[in-house]
Coordinates of C-alpha atoms in Angstrom, one line a residue:
Chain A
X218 CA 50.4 76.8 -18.3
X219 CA 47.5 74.3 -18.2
X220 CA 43.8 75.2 -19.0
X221 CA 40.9 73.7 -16.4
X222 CA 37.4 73.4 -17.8
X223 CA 35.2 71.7 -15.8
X224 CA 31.2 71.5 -14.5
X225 CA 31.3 71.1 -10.7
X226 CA 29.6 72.8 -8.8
X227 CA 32.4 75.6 -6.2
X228 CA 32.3 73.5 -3.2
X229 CA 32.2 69.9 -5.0
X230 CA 35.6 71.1 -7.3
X231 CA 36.9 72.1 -4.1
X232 CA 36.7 69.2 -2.3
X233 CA 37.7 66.9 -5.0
X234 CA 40.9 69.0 -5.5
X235 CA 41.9 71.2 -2.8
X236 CA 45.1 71.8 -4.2
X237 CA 46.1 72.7 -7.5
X238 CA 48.9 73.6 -9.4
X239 CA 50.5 77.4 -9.5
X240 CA 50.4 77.8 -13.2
X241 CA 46.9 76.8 -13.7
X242 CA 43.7 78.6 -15.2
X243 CA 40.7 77.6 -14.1
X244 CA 37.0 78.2 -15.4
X245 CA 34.0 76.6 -13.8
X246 CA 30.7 77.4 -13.1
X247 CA 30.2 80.6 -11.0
X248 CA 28.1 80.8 -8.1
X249 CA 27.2 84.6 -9.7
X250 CA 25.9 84.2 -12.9
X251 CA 25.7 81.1 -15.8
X252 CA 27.5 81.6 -19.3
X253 CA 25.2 82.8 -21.8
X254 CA 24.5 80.0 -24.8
X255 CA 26.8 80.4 -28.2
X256 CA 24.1 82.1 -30.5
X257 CA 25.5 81.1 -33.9
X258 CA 26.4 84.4 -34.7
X259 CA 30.2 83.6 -35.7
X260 CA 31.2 87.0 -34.7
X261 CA 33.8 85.4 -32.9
X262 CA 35.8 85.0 -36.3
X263 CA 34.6 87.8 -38.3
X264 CA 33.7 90.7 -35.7
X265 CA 36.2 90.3 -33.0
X266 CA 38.4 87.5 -34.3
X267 CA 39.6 84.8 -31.2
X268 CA 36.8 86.6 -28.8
X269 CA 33.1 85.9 -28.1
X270 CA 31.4 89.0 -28.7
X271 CA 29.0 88.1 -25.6
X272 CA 31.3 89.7 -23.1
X273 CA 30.0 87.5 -20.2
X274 CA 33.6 86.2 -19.4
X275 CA 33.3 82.5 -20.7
X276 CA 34.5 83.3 -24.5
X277 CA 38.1 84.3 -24.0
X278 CA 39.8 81.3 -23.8
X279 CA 41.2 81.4 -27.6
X280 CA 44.4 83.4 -26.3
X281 CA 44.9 81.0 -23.0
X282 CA 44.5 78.4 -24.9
X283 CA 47.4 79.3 -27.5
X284 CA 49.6 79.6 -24.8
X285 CA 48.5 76.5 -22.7
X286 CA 50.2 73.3 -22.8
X287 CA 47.2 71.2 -21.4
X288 CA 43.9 71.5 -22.0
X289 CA 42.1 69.4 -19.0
X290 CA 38.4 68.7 -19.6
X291 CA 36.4 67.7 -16.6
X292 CA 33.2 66.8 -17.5
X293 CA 29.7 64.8 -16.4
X294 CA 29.1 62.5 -19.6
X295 CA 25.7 63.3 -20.7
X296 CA 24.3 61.3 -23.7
X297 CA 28.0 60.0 -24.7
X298 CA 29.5 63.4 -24.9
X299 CA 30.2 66.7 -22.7
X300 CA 28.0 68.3 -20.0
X301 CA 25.8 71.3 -21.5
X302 CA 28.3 73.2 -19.4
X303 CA 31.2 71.9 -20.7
X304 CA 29.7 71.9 -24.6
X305 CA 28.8 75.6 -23.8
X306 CA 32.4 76.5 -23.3
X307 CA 33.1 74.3 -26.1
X308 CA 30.9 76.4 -28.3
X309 CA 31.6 79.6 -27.3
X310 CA 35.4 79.1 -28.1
X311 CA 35.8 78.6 -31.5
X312 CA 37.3 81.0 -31.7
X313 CA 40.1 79.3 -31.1
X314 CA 40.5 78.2 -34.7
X315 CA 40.1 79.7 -37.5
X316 CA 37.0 80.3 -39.8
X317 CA 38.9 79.0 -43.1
X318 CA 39.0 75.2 -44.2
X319 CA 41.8 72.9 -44.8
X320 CA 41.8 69.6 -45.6
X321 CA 42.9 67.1 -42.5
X322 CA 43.4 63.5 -42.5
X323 CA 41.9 63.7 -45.9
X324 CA 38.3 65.6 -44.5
X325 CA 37.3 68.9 -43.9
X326 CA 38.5 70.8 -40.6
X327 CA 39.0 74.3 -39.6
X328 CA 42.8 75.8 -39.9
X329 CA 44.2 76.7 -36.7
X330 CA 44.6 80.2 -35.0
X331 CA 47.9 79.2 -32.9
X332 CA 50.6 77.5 -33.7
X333 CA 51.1 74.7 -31.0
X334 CA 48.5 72.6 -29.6
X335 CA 47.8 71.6 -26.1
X336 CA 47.6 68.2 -24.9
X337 CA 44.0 67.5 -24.6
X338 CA 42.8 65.3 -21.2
X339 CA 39.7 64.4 -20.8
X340 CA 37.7 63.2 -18.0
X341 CA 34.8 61.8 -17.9
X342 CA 32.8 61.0 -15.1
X343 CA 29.0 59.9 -13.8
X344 CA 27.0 57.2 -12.6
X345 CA 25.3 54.2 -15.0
X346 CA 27.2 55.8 -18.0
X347 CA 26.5 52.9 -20.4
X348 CA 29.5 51.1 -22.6
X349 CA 27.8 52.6 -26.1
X350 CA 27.8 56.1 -24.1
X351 CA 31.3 55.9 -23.0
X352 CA 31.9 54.7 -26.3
X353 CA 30.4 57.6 -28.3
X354 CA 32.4 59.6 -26.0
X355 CA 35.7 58.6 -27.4
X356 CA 34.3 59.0 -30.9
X357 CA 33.2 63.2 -29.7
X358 CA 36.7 63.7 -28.2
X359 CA 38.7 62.6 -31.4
X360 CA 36.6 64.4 -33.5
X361 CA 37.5 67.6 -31.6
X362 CA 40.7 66.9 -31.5
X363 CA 40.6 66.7 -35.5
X364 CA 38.9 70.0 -35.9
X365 CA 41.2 71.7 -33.0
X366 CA 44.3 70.2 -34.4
X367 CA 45.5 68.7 -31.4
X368 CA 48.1 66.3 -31.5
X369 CA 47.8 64.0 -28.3
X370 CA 44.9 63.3 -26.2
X371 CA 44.0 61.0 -23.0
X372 CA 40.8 60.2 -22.1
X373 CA 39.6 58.7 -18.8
X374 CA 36.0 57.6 -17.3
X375 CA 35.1 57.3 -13.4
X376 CA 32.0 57.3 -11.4
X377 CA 32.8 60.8 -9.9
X378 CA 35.7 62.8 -10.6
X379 CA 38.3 62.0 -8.0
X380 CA 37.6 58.3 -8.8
X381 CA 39.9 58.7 -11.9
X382 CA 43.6 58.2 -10.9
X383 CA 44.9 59.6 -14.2
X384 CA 43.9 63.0 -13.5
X385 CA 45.4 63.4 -10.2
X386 CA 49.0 62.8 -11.9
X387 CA 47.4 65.7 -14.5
X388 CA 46.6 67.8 -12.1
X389 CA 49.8 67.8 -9.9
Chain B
X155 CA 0.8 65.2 -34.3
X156 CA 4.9 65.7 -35.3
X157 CA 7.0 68.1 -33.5
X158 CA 9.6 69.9 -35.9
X159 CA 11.8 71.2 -32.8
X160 CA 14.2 73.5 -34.2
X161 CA 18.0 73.0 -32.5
X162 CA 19.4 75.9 -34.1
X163 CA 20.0 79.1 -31.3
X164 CA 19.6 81.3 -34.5
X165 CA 15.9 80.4 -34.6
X166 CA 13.8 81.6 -37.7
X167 CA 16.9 83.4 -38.8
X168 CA 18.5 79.7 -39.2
X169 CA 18.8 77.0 -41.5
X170 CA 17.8 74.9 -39.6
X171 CA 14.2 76.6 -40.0
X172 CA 14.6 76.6 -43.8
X173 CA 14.6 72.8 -43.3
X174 CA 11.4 72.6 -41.1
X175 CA 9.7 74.8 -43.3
X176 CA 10.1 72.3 -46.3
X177 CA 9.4 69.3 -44.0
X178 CA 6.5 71.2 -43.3
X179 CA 5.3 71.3 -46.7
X180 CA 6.1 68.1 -47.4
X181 CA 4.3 66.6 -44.2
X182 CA 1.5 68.8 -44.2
X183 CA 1.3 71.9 -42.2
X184 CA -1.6 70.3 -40.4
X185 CA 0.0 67.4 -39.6
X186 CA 3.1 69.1 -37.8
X187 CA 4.3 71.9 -35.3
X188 CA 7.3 74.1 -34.8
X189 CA 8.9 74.3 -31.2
X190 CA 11.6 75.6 -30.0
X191 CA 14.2 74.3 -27.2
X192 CA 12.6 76.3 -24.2
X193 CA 10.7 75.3 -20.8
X194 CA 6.9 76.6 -22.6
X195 CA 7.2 74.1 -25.6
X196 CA 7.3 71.2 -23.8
X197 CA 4.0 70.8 -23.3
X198 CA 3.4 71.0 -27.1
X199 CA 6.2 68.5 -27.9
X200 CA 4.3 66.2 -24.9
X201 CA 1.0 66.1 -27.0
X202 CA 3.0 64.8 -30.2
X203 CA 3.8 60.7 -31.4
X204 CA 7.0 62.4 -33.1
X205 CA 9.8 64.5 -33.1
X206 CA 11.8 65.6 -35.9
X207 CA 15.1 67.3 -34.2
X208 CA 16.6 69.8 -36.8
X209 CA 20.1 71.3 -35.6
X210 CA 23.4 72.5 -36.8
X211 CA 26.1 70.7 -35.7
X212 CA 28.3 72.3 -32.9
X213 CA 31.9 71.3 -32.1
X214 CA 31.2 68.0 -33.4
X215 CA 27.9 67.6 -31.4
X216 CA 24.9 68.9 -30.5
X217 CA 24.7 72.3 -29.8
X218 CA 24.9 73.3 -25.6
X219 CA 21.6 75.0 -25.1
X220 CA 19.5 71.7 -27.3
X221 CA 21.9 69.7 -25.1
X222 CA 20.7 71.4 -21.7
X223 CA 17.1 71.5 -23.3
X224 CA 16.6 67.0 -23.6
X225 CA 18.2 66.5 -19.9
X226 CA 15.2 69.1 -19.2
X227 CA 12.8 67.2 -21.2
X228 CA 13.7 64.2 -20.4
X229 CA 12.5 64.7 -16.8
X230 CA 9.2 66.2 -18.1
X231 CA 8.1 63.4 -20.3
X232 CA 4.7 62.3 -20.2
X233 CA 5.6 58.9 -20.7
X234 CA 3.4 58.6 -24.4
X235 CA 5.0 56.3 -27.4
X236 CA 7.3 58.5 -28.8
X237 CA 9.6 58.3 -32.2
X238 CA 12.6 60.5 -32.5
X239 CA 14.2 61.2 -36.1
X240 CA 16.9 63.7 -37.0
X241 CA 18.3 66.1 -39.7
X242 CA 21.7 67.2 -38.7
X243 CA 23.6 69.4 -41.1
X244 CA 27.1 70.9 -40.9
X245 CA 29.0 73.6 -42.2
X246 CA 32.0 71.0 -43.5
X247 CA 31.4 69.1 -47.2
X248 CA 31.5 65.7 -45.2
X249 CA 28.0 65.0 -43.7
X250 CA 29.3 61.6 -41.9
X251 CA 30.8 64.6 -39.3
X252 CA 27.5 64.8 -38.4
X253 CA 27.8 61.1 -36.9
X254 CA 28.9 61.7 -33.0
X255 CA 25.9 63.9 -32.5
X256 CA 23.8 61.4 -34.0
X257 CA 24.8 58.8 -31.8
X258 CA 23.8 61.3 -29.0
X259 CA 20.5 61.4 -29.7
X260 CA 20.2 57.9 -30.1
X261 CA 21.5 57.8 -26.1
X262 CA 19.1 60.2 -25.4
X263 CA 16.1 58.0 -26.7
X264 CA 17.7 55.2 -24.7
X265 CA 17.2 57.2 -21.5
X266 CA 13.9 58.8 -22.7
X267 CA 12.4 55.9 -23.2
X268 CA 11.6 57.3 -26.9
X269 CA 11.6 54.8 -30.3
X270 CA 14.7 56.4 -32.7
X271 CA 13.7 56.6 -35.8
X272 CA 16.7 57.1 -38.1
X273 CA 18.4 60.2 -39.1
X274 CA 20.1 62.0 -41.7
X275 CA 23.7 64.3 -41.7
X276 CA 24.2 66.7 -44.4
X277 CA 27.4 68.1 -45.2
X278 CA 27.2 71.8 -46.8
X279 CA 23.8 72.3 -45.3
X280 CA 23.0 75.7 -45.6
X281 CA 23.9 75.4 -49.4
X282 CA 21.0 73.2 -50.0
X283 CA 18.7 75.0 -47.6
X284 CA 19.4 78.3 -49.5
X285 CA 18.9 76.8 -52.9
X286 CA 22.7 78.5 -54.0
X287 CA 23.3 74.6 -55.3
X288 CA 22.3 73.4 -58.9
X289 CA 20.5 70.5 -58.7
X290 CA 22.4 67.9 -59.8
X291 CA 25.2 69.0 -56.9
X292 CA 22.2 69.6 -54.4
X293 CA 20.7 65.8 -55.4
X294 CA 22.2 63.5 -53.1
X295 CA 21.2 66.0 -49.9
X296 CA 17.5 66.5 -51.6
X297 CA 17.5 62.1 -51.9
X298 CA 18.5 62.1 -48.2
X299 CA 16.1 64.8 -46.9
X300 CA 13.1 63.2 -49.2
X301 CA 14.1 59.5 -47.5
X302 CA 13.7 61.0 -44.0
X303 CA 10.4 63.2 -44.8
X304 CA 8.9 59.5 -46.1
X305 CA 9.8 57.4 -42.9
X306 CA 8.6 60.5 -40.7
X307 CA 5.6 60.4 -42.9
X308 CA 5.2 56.8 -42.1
X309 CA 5.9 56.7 -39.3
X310 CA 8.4 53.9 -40.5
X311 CA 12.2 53.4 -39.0
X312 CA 14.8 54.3 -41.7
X313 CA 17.0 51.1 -43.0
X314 CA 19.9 53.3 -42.1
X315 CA 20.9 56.8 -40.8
X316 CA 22.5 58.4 -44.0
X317 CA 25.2 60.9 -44.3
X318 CA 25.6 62.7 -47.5
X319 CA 27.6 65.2 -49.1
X320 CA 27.5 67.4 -52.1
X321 CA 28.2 66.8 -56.0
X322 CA 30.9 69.5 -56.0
X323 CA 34.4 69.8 -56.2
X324 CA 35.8 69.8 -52.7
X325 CA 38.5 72.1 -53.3
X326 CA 36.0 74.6 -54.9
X327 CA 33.8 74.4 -51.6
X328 CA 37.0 75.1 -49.6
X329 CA 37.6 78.4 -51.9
X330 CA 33.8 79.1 -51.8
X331 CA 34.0 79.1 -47.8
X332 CA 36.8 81.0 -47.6
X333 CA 36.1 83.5 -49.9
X334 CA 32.8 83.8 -47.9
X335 CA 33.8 84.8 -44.3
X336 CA 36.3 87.0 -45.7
X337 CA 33.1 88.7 -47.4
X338 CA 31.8 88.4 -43.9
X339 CA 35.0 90.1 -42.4
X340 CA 35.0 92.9 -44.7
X341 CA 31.0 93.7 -44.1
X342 CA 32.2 94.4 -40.0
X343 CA 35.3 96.4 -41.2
X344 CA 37.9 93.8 -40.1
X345 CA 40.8 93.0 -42.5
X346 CA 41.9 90.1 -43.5
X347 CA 45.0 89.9 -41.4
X348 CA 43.1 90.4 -38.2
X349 CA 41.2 87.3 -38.7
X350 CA 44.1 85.7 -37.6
X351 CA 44.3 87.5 -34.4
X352 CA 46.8 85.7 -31.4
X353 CA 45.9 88.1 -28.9

């Protein structure tokens, strides 16, 4: 199964990618209502472990993700890193690993809730996105793959999302 | 005027405030305002030659709702010389984690238009900002933080953004933390085996 995050808006994702994979699970924003902000409480690791306890339907993706074999980021690059969208998501699943430390590539990082790790696949996209931004980017993405343990990333930049190449071999 | 803008979604309960208070009181409480990341402070952060942004650090960055907050603010500028420093502090003992949200805000003074002033990243934050730390483990963090409250006061930029971490055994941090959020656990009747929860 592969995991979708993205930020576009229904008609925009729909148009860029009218078809999809079967085994796919997508999360985007709704037309109905906009995720609620992570609010620090870390009650999704010591109240209802793996779960967001703001039962708005964006803080479940701890168990999809366990069983996922892609993680596919689609996301506007804002400042050198993720769309407040996307970094909303981001926050509001961390429950995906595990409260408790261990040592990593000789730092700090988070142990991990599941066993095997998807393949993380990031693309970025936007217009006048500066070198340094793109840059900083990179340095956001392997930093979250070191504190979600994951193994193998890509990460790709275009000007609007069905610019990048890459991802339509992802995404087929 | 400096604007303390406080990036923490925990608020006053955070320690991100405990920071801003002690800024505060080194700076002056004259000198100095609190505001927080929402539409009716932006007027107040408008009227200010500085901001100090205080925040945890979030997945590796800044947190979503500060995120959405500058691409708000940047819009609603009012275009005055502006200097932005910044105090980010993380839950891990490295504060050099704090580095990819650094060089975020340092992006988001290039498109603001705004003067960056320096920053600093503090690993084990919230063990300096509730004084649990003796003070020899607590000094390079309380060297950091006094570095950044004297080039805010001055208005000056900083040589270089630091990032600092405690004088104490790493290994005892990691039992420290662990031992805490199973404290944590045990408060909300969960057991320690359900932390570990799959489904």
């Amino acid at each position: 199964m592969k995991v979708l995050l993205h930020d576009l808006q229904p008609e925009e994702f729909k148009t860029c990618f009218p078809s999809l994979p079967p085994d796919i699970h997508v999360v985007g924003p709704s037309l109905k209502a906009s995720p609620h902000y992570c609010i620090g409480c870390f009650g999704c690791w010591t109240r209802t472990p793996g779960h967001c306890v703001i039962r708005d339907g964006y803080g479940d993706l701890s168990t999809l993700l366990g069983k996922a074999t892609d993680l596919i980021i689609i996301s506007r690059v804002v400042y050198g890193g993720f769309s407040p969208f996307i970094k909303n998501l981001l926050d509001r699943n961390i429950g995906y690993i595990l409260p408790f430390f261990r040592v990593y590539k000789n730092e700090i990082h988070h142990r991990l809730r599941h066993k095997t790790p998807p393949v993380l696949t990031v693309a970025g996209y936007g217009p006048s996105v500066s070198p340094a931004e793109l840059r900083t980017m990179g340095t956001v993405i392997k930093a979250n793959t070191l504190n979600l343990g994951i193994l193998e990333h890509h990460y790709y930049y275009g000007e609007t999302p069905d610019s990048i190449k890459e991802l339509k071999g992802v995404l087929s | 005027m400096i604007g303390l803008l406080c990036g923490s979604p925990k608020a006053k309960s955070s320690t991100s405030i405990c920071f801003i208070e002690r800024l505060r009181t080194l700076l002056g409480p004259e000198q100095t305002v609190v505001v927080y990341p929402k539409e009716s402070d932006m007027d107040i952060l408008n009227n200010c030659d500085t901001i100090v942004v205080v925040y945890p650090l979030y997945v590796d960055a800044l947190p979503s709702h500060l995120l959405q907050f500058l691409t708000e603010y940047e819009t609603r500028m009012n275009g005055g010389p502006m200097r932005l420093y910044a105090l980010s502090h993380c839950g891990f003992y490295e504060g050099h984690q704090c580095r990819p949200s650094v060089e975020m805000l340092k992006h988001f003074c290039t498109h603001a238009g705004i003067i960056y002033g320096g920053a600093i990243g503090l690993g084990a934050g919230m063990m300096l900002a509730a004084n649990t730390l003796p003070q020899n483990a607590a000094l390079p963090l309380t060297q950091a933080f006094n570095t950044l409250a004297q080039a805010v006061h001055s208005k000056l930029q900083m040589p270089e953004d630091l990032y600092v971490h405690i004088k104490f055994p790493r290994f005892l941090f990691i039992l420290a933390g662990n031992f805490m959020w199973l404290g944590e656990a045990k408060k909300n009747g969960i057991k320690k085996r359900d932390l570990y929860s799959t489904k």
